[in-house]
Structures are given as structure tokens and as C-alpha cells.
PDB file of C-alpha atoms in Angstrom:
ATOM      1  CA  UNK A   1      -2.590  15.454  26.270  1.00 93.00           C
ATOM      2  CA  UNK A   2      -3.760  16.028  23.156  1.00 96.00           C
ATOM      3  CA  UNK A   3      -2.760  15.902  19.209  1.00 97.00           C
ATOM      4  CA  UNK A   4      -1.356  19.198  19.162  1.00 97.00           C
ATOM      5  CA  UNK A   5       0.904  18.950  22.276  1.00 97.00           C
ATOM      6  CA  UNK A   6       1.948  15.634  20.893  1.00 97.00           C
ATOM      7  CA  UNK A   7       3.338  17.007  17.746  1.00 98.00           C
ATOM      8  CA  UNK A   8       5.265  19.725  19.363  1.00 97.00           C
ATOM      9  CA  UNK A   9       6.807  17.351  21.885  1.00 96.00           C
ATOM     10  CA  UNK A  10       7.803  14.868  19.434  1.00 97.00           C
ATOM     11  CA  UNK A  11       8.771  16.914  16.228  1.00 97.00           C
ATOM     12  CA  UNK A  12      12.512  18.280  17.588  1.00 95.00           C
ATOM     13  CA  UNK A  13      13.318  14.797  19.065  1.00 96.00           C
ATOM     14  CA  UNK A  14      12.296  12.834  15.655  1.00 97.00           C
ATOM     15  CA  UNK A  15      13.928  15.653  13.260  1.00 96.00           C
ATOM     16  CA  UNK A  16      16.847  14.766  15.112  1.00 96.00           C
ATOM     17  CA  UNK A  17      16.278  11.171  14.373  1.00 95.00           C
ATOM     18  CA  UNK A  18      15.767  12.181  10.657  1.00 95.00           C
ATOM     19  CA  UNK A  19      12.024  11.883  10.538  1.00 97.00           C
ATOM     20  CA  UNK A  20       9.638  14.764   9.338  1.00 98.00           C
ATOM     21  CA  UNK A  21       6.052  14.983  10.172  1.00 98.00           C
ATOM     22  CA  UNK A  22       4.511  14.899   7.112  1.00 98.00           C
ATOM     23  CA  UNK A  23       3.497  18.521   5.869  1.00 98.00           C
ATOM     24  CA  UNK A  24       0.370  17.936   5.581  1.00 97.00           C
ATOM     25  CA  UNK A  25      -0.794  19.209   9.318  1.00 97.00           C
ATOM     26  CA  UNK A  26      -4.240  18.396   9.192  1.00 97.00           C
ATOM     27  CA  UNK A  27      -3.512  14.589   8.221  1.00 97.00           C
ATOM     28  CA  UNK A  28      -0.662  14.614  10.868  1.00 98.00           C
ATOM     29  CA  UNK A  29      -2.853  15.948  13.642  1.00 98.00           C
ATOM     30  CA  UNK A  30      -5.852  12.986  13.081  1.00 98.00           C
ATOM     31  CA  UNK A  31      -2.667  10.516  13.036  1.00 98.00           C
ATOM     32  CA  UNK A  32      -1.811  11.840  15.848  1.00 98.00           C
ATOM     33  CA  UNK A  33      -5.336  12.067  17.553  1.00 98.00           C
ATOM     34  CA  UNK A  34      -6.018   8.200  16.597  1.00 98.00           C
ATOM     35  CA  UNK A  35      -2.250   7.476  18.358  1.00 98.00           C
ATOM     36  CA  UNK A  36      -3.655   8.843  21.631  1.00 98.00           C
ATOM     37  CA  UNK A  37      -7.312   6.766  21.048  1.00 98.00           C
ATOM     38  CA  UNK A  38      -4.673   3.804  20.587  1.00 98.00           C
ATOM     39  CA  UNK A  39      -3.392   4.750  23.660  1.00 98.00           C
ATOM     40  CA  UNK A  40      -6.574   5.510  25.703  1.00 98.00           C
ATOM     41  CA  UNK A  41      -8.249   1.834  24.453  1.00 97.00           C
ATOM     42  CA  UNK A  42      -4.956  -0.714  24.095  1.00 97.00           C
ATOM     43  CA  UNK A  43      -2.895   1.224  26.469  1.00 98.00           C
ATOM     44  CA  UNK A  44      -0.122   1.776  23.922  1.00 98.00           C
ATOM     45  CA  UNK A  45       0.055   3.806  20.877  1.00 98.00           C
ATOM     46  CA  UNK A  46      -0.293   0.494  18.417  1.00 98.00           C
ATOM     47  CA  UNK A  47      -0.139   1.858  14.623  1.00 98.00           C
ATOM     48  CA  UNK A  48      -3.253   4.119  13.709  1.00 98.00           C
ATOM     49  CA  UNK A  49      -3.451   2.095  10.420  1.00 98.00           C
ATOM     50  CA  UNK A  50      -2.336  -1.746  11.753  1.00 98.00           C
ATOM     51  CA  UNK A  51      -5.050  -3.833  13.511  1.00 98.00           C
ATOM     52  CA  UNK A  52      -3.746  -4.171  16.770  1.00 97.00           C
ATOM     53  CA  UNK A  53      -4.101  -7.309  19.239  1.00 95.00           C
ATOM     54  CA  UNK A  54      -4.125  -4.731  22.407  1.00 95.00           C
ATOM     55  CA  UNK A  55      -1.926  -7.206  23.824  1.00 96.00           C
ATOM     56  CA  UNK A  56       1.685  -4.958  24.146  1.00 97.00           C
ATOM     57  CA  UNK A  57       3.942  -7.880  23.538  1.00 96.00           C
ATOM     58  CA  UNK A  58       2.307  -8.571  20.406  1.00 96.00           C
ATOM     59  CA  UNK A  59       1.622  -5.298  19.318  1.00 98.00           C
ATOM     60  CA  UNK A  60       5.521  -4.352  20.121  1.00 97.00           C
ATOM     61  CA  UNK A  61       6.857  -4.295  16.060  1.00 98.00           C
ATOM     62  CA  UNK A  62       3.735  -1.707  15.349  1.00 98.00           C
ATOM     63  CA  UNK A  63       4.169   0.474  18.479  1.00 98.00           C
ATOM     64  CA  UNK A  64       4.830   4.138  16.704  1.00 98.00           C
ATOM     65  CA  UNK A  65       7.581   4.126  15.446  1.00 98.00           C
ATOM     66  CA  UNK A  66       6.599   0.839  14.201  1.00 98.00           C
ATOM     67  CA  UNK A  67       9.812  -0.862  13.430  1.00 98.00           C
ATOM     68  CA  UNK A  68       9.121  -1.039   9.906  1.00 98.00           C
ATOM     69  CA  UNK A  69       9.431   2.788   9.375  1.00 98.00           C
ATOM     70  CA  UNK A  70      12.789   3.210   8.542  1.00 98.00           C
ATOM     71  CA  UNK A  71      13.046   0.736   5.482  1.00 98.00           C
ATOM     72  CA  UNK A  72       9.428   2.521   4.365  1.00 98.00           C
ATOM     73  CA  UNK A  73      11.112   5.709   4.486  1.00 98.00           C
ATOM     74  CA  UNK A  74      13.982   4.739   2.763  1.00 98.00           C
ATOM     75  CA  UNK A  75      12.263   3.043   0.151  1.00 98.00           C
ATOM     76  CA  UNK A  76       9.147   5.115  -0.030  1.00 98.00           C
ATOM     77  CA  UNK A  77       9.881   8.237   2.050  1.00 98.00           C
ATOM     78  CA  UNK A  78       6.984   7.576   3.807  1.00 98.00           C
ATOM     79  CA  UNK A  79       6.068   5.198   6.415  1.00 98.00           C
ATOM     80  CA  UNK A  80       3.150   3.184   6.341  1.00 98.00           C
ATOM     81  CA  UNK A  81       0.489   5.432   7.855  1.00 98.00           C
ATOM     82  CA  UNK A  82       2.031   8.655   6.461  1.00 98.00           C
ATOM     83  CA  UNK A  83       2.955  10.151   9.926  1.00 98.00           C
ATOM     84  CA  UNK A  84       6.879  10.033   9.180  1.00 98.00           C
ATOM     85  CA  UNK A  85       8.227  11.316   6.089  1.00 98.00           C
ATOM     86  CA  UNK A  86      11.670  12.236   4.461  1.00 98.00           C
ATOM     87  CA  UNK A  87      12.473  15.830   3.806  1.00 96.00           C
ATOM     88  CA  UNK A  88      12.233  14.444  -0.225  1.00 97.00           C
ATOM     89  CA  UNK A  89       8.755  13.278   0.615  1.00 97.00           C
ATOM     90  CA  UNK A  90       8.272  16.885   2.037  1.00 98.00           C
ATOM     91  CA  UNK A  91       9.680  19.074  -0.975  1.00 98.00           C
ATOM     92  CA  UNK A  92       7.954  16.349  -3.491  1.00 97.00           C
ATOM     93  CA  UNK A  93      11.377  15.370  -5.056  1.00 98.00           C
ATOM     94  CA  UNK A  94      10.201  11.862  -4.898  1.00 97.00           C
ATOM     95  CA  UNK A  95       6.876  10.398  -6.116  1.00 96.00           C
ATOM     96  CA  UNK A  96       4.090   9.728  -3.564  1.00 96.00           C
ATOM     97  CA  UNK A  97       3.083   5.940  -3.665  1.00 96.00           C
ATOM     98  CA  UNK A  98       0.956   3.919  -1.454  1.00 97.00           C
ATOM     99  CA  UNK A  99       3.015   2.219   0.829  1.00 98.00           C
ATOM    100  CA  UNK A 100       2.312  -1.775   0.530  1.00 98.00           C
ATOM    101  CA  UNK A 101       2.247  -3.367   4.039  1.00 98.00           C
ATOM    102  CA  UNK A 102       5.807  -4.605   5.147  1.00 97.00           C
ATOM    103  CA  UNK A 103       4.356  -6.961   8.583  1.00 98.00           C
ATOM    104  CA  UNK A 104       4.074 -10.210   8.037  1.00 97.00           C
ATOM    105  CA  UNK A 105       0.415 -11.301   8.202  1.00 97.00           C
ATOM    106  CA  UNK A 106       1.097 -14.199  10.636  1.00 97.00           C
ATOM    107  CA  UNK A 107       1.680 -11.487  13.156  1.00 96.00           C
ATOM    108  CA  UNK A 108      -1.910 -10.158  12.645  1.00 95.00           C
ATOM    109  CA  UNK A 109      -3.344 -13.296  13.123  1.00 95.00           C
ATOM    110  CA  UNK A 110      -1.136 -14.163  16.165  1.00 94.00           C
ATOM    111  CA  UNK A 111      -2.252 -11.255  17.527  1.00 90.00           C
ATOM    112  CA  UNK A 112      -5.898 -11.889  16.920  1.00 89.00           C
ATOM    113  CA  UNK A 113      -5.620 -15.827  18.615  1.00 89.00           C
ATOM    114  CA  UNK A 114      -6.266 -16.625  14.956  1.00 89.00           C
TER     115      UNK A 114
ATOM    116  CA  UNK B   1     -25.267  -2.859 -12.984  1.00 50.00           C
ATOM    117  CA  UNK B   2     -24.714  -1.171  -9.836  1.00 67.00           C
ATOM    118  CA  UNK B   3     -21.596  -3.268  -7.990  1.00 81.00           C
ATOM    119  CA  UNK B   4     -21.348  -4.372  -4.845  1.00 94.00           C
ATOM    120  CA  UNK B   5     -19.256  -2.320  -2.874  1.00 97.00           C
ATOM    121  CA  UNK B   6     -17.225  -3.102   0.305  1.00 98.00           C
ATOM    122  CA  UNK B   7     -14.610  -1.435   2.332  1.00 98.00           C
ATOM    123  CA  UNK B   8     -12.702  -3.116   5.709  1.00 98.00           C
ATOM    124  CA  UNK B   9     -11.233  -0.189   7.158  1.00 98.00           C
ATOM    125  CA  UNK B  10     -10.170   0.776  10.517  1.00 98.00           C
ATOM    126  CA  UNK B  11     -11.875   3.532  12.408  1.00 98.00           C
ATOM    127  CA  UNK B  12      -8.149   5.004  13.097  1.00 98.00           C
ATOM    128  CA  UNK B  13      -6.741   4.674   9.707  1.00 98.00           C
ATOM    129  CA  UNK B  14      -6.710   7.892   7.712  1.00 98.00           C
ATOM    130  CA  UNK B  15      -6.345   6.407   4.385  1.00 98.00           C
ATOM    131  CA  UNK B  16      -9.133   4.375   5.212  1.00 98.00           C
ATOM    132  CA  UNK B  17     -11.021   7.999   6.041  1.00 98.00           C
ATOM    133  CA  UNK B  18      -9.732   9.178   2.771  1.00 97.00           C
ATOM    134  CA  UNK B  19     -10.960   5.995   0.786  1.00 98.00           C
ATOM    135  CA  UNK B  20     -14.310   6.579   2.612  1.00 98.00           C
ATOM    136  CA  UNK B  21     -14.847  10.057   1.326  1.00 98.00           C
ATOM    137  CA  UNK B  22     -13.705  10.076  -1.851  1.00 98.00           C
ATOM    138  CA  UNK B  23     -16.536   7.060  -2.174  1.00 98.00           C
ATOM    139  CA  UNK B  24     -19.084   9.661  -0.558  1.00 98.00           C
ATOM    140  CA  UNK B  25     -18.113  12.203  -3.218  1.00 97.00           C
ATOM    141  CA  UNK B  26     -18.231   9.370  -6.101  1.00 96.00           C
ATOM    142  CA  UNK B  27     -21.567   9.449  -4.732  1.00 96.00           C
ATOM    143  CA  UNK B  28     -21.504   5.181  -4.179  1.00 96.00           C
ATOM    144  CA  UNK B  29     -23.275   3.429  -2.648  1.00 96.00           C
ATOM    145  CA  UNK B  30     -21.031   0.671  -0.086  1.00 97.00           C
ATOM    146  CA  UNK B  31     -21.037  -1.302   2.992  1.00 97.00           C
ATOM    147  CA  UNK B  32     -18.226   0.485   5.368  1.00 98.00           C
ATOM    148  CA  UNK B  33     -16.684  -2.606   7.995  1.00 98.00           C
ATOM    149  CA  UNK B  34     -14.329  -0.685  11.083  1.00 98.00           C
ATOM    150  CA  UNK B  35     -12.914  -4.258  11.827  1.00 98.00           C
ATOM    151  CA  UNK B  36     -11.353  -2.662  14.756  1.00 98.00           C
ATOM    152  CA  UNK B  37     -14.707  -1.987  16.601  1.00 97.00           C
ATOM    153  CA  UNK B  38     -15.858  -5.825  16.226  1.00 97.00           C
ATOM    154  CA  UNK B  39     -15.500  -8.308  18.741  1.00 93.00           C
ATOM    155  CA  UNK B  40     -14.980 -12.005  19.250  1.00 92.00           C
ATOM    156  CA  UNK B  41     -16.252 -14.441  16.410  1.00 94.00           C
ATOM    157  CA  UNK B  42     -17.908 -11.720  14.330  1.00 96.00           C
ATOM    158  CA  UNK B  43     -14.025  -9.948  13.967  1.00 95.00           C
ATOM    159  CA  UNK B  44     -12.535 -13.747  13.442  1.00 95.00           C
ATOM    160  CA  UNK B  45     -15.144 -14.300  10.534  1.00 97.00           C
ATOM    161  CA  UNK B  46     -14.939 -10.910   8.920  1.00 97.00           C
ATOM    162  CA  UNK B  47     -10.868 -11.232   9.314  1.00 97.00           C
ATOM    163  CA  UNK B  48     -11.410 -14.755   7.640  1.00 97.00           C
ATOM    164  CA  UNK B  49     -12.967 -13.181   4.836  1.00 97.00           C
ATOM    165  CA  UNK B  50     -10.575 -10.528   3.991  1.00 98.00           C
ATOM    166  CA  UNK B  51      -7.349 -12.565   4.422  1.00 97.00           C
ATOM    167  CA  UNK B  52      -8.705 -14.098   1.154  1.00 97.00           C
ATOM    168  CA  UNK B  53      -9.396 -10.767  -1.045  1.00 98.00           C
ATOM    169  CA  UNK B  54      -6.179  -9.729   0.463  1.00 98.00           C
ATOM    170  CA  UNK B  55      -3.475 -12.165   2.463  1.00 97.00           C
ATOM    171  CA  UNK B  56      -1.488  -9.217   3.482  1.00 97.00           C
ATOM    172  CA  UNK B  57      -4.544  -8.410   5.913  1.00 98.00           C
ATOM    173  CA  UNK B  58      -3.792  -4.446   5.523  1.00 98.00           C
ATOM    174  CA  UNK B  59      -5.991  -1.761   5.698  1.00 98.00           C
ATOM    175  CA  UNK B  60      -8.464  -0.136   3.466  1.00 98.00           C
ATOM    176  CA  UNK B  61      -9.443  -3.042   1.752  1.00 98.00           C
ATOM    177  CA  UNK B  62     -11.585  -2.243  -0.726  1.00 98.00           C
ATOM    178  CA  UNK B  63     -13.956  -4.893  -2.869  1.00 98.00           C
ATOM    179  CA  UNK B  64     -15.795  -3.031  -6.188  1.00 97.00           C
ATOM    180  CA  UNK B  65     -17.478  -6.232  -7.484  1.00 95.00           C
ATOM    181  CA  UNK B  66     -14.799  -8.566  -8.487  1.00 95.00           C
ATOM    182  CA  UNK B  67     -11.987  -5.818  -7.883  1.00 97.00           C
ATOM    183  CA  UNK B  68     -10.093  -5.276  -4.461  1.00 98.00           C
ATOM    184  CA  UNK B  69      -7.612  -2.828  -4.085  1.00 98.00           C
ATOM    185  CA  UNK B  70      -5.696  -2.420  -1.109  1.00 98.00           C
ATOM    186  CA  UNK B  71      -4.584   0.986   0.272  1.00 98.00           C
ATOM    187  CA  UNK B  72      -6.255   4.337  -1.274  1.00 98.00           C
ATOM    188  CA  UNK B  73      -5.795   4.286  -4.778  1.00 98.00           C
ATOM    189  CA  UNK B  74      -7.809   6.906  -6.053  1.00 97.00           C
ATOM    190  CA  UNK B  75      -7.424   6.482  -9.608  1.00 97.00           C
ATOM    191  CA  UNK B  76      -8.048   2.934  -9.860  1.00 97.00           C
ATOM    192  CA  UNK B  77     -11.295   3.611  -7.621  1.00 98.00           C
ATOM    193  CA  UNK B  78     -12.200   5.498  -9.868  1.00 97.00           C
ATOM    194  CA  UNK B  79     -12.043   3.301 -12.976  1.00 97.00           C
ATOM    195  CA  UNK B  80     -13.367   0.587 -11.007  1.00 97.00           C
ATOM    196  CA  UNK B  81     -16.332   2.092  -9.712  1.00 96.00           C
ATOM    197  CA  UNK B  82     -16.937   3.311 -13.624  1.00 94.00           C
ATOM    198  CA  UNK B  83     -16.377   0.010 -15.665  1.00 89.00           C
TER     199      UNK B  83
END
């Protein structure tokens, strides 16, 4: 599979959900791209932009859709990496701020055997 | 005085890309760290080093001298990289 097939199985199903790829189709596609590298070397589709462990159980809260992206679309419209996005996000009703990171470190380190 | 420059990205992270590029186009000059690609104790001492510029241990992470910003912030790249 690749990036683009990706996007076109998973846009209806997450529109349903009330999540918009971001508009920007050339960032979505290399978010995309890196999901599937995720997936190739950890064996899941850990975050693009999270430092993953590789280890599934500990990588579970930033499998995409982490489970932090509803309250950073909510409060930012965006989530962390930029893949999902709010339809405000989309028509620019809303300001476009980094989004700082919600995980708890601990988990990173956990992760790492740190 | 030409600052030292450092930036712990990950190879998958696309702000990390952007951050990358708009310091190509600054034309600086900076040590680029994919934290993801290292291995072993060379990842636990690099990952020691960042969780104390920045204890959320998020990605880019970006030093300019004394400055680290976290996440791409072009503007205050930008100031940074000129004061």
C-alpha cells in the first residue's frame, strides 16, 4: 500500500468520525508515507512525530489516532502531527498554533527502558 | 558570533522536515540529530541530553546558542538565529 491509497481508504471513514485530513495534500501524503515506514520498521503505525519504543503495548496511546487527538483538535483544531484537522482548521476560522505535546514524558522514557 | 546550532528531530516528523529547511534557506549552519535512527547507549545519552533543554521530550527540538524552542516556530527561529 502506499500514501495515496491510504488517504483514500481512510478519509470517508474519519470524516465520518469528524476528522479532516488537513488540506494541505502534500504535508498529508509524507504523514502518511512516514505512517506506513512506522509500520514497515515497528510493525504499527506509532505517531510520525512521537519517538516510538517499537514495543506495541507501549506505543498503544500514540498508535494513529493517537489518543490524544481529539482534545488537540478541540483545543487546537489540529492534532499533534497535523494529519487530523477540524473543518475550522481547514477554512482558517481559527488561528494555526503549534501544538505543545500532550503525552506525558514518563511514557517516552518507559518506552525507551529509560 | 556564529551560534551553535542544534536540532533533535525525527526522520518521520514533518515539522521537524520543515524546521530543517527553513534552516537550509536561513542559510545556517547546524548539527541535524534523527534520534529515531540511533541505537542503544548513544540514543539513551542523546535522549539524556534533550530531556534537559526540553522535559517534554517532543520533537523538533531546536538549540540556537542558549535558545531552544520546541516545535517549528518560524518566527522565533528567525529572531534567534539573528540576535
Amino acid at each position: 500500500m502506499n500514501a495515496e491509497q491510504l488517504y483514500e481508504q481512510l478519509k470517508k471513514f474519519q470524516e465520518s468520525k469528524g476528522y479532516f485530513f488537513n488540506k494541505d495534500k502534500k504535508m498529508v501524503l509524507a504523514l502518511l508515507e512516514s505512517l506506513l515506514v512506522n509500520k514497515k520498521r515497528y510493525g504499527h503505525m506509532a505517531c510520525p512525530c512521537r519517538l516510538a519504543s517499537g514495543d506495541y503495548e507501549q506505543d498503544r496511546d500514540i498508535v494513529c489516532p493517537c489518543v490524544y487527538r481529539e482534545a488537540d483538535v478541540k483545543e487546537y483544531g489540529t492534532c499533534f502531527c497535523g494529519l487530523y484537522v477540524s473543518e475550522d482548521w481547514n477554512q482558517e476560522t481559527i488561528p494555526h498554533e503549534v501544538v505543545p505535546e500532550r503525552r506525558n514524558p514518563a511514557k517516552v522514557l518507559a518506552g525507551l527502558g529509560m | 558570533m556564529n551560534k551553535n546550532v542544534k536540532l533533535y528531530a525525527l526522520s518521520t516528523c514533518i515539522h521537524c522536515k520543515n524546521t530543517k529547511e527553513f534552516l537550509d534557506e536561513s542559510n545556517a549552519e547546524y548539527d541535524c540529530c534523527y534520534v529515531d535512527k540511533l541505537e542503544g547507549d548513544e540514543r539513551t545519552r542523546v535522549i539524556e541530553e534533550i530531556k534537559k533543554l526540553n522535559p517534554s521530550l517532543s520533537f523538533p527540538t531546536l538549540c540556537i546558542g542558549n535558545t531552544v524552542i520546541v516545535g517549528y516556530k518560524k518566527d522565533e527561529i528567525k529572531k534567534a538565529l539573528e540576535s
